[in-house]
Short mmCIF file of C-alpha atoms and ligand atoms in Angstrom, two decimals:
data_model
loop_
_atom_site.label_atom_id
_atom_site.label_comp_id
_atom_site.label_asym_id
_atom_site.label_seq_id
_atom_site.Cartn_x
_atom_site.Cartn_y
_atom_site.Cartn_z
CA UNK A 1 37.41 35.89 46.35
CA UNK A 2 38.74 36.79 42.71
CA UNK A 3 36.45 35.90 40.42
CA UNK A 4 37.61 35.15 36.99
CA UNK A 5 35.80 35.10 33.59
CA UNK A 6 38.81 34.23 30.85
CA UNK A 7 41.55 32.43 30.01
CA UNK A 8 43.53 36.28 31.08
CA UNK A 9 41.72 36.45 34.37
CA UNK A 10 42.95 32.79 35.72
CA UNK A 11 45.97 32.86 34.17
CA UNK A 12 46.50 35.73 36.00
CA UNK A 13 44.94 34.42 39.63
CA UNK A 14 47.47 31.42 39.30
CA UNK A 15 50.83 33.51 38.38
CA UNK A 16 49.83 35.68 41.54
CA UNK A 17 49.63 32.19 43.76
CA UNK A 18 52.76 31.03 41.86
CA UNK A 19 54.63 34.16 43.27
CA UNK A 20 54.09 34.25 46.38
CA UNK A 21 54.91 29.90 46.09
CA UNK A 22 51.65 29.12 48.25
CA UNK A 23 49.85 25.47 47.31
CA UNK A 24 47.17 25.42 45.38
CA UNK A 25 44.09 22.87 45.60
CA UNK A 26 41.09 22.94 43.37
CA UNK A 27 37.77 21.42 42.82
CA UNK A 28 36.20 20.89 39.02
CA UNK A 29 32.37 21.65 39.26
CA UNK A 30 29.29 21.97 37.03
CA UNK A 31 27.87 24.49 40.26
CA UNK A 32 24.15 24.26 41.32
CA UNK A 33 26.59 23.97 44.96
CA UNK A 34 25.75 21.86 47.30
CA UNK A 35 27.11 20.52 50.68
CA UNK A 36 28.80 17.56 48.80
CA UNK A 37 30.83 20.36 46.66
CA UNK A 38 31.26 22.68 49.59
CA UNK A 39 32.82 19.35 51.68
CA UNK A 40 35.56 19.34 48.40
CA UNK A 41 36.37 22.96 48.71
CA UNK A 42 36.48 22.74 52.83
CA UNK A 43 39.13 19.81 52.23
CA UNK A 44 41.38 21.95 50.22
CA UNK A 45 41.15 25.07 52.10
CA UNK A 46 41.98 23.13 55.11
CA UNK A 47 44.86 21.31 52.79
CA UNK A 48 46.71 24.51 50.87
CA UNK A 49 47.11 27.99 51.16
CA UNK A 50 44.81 28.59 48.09
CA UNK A 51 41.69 27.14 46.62
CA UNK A 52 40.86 27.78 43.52
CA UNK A 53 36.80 25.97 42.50
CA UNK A 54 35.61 25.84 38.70
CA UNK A 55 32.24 26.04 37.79
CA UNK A 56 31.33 25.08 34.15
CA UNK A 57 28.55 22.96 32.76
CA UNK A 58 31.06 21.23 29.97
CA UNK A 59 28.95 19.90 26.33
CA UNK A 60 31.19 17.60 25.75
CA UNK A 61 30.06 15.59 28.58
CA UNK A 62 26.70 15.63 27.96
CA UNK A 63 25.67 12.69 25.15
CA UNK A 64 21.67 13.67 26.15
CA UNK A 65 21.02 17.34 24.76
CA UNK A 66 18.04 16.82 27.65
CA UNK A 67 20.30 16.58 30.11
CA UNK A 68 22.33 19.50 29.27
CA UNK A 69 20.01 21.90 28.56
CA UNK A 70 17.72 20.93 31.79
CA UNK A 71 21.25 20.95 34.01
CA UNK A 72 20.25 23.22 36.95
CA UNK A 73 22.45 26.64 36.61
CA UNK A 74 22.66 28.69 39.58
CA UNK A 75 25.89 30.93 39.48
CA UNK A 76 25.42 33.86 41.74
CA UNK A 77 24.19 31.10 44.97
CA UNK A 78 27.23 29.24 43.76
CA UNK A 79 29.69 32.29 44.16
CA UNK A 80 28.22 33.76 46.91
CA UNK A 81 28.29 29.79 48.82
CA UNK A 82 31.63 29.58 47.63
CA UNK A 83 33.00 33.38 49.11
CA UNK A 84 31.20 32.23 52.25
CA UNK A 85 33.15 29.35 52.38
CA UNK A 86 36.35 30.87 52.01
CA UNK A 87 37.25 30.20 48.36
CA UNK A 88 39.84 32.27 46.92
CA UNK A 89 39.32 32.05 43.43
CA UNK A 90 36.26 31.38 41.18
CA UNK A 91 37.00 30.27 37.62
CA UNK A 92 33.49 30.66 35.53
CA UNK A 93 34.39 30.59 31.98
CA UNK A 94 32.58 30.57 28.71
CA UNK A 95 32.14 27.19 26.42
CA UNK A 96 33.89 30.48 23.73
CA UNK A 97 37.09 29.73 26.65
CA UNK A 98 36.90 26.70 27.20
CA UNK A 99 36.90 25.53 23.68
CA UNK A 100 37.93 28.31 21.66
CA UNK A 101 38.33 26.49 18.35
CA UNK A 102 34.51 25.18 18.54
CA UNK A 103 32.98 22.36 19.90
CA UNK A 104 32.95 21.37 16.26
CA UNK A 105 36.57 21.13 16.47
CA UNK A 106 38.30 19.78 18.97
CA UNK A 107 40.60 17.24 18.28
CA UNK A 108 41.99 15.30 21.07
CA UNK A 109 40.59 12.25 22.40
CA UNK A 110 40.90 9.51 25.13
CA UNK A 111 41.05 5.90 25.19
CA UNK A 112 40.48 4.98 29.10
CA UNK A 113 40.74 0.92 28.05
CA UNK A 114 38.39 -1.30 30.14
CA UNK A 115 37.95 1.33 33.30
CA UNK A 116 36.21 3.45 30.44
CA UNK A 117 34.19 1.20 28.77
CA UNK A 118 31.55 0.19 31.26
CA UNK A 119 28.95 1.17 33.49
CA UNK A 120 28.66 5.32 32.31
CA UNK A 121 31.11 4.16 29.98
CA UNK A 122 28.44 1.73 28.25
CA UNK A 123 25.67 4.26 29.34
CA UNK A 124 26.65 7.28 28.28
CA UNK A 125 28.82 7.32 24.69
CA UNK A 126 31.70 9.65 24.95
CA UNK A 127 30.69 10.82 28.06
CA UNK A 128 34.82 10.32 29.71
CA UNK A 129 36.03 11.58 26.63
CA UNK A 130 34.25 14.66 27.66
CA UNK A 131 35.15 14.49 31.45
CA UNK A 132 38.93 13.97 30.45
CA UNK A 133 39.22 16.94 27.59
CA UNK A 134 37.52 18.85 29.80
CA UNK A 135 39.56 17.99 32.79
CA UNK A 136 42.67 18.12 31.25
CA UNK A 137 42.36 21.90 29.82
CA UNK A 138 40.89 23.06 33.38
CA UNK A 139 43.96 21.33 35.14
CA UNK A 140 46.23 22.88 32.33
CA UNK A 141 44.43 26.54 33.17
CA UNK A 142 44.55 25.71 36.64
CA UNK A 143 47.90 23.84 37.65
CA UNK A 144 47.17 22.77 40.80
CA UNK A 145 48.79 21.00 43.35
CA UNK A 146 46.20 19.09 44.17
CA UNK A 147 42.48 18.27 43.26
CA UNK A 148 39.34 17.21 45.10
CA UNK A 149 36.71 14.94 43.83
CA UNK A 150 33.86 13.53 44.82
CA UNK A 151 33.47 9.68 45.33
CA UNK A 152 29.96 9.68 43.99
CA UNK A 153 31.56 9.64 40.73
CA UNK A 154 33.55 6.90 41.78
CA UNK A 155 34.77 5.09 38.14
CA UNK A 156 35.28 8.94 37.52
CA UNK A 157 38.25 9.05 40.03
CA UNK A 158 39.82 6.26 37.91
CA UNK A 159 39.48 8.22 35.10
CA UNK A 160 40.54 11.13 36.46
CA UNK A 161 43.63 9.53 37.38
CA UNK A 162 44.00 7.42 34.12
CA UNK A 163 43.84 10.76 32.25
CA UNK A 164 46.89 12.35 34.71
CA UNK A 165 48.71 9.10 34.13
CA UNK A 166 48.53 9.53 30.65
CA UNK A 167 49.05 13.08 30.10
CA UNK A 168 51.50 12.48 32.69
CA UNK A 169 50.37 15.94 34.94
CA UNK A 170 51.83 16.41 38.53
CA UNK A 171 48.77 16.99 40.23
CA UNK A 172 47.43 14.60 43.43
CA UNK A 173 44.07 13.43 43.11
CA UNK A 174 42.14 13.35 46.22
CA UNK A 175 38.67 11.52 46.49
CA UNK A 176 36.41 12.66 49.30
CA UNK A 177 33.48 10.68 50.85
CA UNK A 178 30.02 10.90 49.89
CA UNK A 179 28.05 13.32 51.47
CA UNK A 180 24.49 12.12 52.16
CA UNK A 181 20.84 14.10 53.05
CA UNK A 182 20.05 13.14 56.57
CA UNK A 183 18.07 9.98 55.05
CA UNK A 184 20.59 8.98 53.22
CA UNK A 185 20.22 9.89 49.15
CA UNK A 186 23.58 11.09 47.63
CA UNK A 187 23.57 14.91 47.32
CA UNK A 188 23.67 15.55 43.49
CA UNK A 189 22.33 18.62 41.33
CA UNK A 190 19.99 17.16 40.07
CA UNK A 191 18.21 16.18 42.66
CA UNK A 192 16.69 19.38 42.73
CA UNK A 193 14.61 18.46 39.39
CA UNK A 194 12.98 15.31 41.64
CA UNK A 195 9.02 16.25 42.28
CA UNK A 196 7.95 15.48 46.11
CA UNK A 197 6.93 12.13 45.55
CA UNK A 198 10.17 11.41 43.24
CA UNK A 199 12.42 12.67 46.03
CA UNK A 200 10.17 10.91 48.76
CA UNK A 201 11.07 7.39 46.83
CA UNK A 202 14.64 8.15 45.78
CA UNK A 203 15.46 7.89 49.19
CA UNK A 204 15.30 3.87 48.39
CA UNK A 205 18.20 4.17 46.26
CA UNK A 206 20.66 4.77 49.25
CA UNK A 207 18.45 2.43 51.77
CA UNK A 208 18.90 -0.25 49.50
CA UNK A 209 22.74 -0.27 49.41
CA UNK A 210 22.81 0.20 53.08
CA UNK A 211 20.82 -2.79 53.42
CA UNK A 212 22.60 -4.84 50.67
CA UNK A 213 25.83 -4.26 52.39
CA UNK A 214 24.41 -6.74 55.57
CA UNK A 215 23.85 -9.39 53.30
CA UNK A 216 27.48 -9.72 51.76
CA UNK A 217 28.52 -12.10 54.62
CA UNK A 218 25.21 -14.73 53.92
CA UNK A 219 24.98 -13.83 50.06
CA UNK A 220 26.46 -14.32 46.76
CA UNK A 221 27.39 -11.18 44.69
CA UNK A 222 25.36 -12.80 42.30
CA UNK A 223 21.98 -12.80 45.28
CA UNK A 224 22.96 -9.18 46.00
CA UNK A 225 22.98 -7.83 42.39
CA UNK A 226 19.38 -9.57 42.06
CA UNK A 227 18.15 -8.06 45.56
CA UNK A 228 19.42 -4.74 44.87
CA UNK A 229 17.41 -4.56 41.43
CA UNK A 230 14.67 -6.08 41.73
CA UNK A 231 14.23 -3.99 45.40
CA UNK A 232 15.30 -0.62 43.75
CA UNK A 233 12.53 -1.40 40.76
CA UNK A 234 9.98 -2.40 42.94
CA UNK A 235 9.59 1.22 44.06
CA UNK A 236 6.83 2.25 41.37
CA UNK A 237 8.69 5.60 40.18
CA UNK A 238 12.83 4.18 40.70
CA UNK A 239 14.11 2.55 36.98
CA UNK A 240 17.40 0.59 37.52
CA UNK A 241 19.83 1.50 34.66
CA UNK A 242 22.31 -0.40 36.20
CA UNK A 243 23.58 -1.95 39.12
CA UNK A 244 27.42 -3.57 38.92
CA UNK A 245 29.35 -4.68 41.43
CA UNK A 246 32.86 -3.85 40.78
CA UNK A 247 36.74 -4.64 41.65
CA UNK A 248 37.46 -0.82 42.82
CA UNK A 249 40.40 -0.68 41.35
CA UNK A 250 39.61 -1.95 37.51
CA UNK A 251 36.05 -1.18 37.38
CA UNK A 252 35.07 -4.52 36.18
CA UNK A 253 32.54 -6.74 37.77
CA UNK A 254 33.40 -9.77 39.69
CA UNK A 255 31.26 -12.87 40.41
CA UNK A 256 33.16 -13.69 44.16
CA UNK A 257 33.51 -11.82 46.50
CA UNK A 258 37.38 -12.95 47.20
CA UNK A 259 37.84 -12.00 43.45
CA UNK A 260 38.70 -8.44 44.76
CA UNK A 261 39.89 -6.63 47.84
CA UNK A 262 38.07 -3.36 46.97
CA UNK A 263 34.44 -4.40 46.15
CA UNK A 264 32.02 -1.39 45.35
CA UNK A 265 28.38 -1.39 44.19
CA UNK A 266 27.97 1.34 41.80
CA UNK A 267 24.19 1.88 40.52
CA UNK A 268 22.47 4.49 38.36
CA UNK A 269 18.74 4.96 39.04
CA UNK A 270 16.41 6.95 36.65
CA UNK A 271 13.50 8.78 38.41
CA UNK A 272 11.63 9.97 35.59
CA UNK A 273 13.65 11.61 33.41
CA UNK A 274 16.44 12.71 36.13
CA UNK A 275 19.40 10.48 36.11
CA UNK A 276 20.64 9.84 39.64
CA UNK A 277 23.80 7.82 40.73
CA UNK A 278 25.32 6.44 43.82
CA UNK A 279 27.83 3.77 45.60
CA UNK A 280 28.69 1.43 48.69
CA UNK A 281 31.40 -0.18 49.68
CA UNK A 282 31.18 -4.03 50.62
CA UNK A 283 35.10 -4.57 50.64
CA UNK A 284 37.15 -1.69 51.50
CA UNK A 285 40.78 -0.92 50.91
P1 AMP B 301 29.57 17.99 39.62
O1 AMP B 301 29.27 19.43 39.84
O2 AMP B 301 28.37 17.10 39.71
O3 AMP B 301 30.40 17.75 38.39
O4 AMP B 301 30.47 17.55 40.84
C1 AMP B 301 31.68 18.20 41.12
C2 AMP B 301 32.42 17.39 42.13
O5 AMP B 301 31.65 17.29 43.33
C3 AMP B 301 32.68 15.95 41.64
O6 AMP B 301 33.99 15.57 42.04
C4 AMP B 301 31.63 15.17 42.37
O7 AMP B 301 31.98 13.82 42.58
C5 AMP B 301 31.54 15.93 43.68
N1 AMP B 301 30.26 15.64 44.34
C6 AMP B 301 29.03 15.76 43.82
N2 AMP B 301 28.10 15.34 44.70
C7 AMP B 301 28.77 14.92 45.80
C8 AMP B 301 28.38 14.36 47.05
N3 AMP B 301 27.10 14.13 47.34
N4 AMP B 301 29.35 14.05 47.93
C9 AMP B 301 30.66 14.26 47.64
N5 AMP B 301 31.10 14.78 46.48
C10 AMP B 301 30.16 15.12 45.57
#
């Protein structure tokens, strides 16, 4: 696995791929890797003759100064997960290469309309402005032809793709399924910052979509917003942020459930001061 530092180093990596004309798939992360990240990069290996993974905690994506400076950081696991699992090129660059006129200074900016302004739209300010300068310099550094995300993010997949409609890039965008702990919370980071007990109750967050999804045929979408929140906040340390129920394709909530023939339930839970999000499907495409 090539491991590269600079703007030199990848541009480099990606003219070699280029020569030889192999495919190239690649997978944005913020490392502390996980089996949800590794199931990304085992997609693309298993989709293109190259795979190429990022690993950069991006500022601009961060509107809590908390959050980003508590981020778990673990590069040397990460690289030596991601040469196990058959990765052929590790991009770790600076914020310096990233953003080498200064976080002070960068210019462009994103308007993602309605998809963008709720739910971590509303609940975290600029937070997809971040995600799509970000994601449009790594995709520039790294032209792939495909990329992998993860469906946890789900209204970040229809940003994702907003931004490469936009910007008009050639570049599929693949989502991949969440991947689960055996009882059934989302993998995520963060969840390594959850004490015992935290982690021991998170595990409601999943169990309670699971169990929301049987009541969609006796229920309103109005019943199963209510029963998801006030079952979620019940458990003493779980804090509902939000819970929306959402037309899969716009992002916006809907009050039928004919209103919409992609119906997701996307919810963000905070467990003392770690920020944990998830999704279910109750209509699927
Ligand atoms: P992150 O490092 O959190 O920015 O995540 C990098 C990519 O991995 C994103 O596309 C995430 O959606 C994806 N990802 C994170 N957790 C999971 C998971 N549990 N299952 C599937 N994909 C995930």
């Amino acid at each position: 696995m090539i491991i590269c530092k600079t703007r030199e180093e990848i541009a480099k990596a990606i003219a070699d791929v280029r020569k030889e004309h192999k495919t190239l798939g690649f997978i944005p992360t913020m490392g502390a890797l996980h089996k949800g990240h590794i199931s990304l990069v085992s997609k693309s290996i298993n989709e293109n003759d190259c795979t190429a993974v990022s690993i950069f905690v991006n500022p601009t994506q961060f509107n809590n100064k908390n959050d980003l400076l508590t981020y778990p950081r673990t590069v040397d696991a990460d690289l030596a997960l991601l040469e196990q699992t058959g990765a052929d090129i590790a991009f770790v660059p600076t914020v310096e290469a990233m953003y080498p006129e200064g976080l002070e200074n960068i210019t462009e900016s994103y308007d993602f309309g309605a998809i963008g302004a709720v739910m971590e739209g509303a609940a975290r300010p600029g937070h997809f402005n971040g995600v799509g300068i970000v994601v449009h310099r790594l995709f520039e550094l790294v032209p792939a032809d495909r990329a992998y995300f993860g469906m946890k993010d789900f209204q970040q997949i229809a940003i994702i793709r907003e931004m490469v409609r936009q910007r008009n890039i050639d570049i599929e965008i693949i989502p991949c399924p969440i991947v689960r702990e055996e009882d059934g919370l989302a993998l995520s980071s963060r969840n390594t910052r959850l004490n015992d007990e935290q982690r021991k109750q998170a595990v409601q967050i999943s169990q309670t979509l699971f169990k929301a999804v049987d009541l969609v045929q006796s229920s309103s979408v109005a019943e199963v917003k209510e029963f998801v929140e006030n079952t979620v906040n019940s458990v003493p340390l779980l804090e509902v942020e939000y819970f929306e129920i959402v037309n899969g394709f716009t992002m916006q909530s809907i009050s039928s459930w004919d209103e919409a023939e992609w119906v997701v339930g996307c919810i963000t839970v905070n467990v003392g001061d770690v920020r944990l999000i998830d999704n279910i499907a109750f209509k699927n495409i």
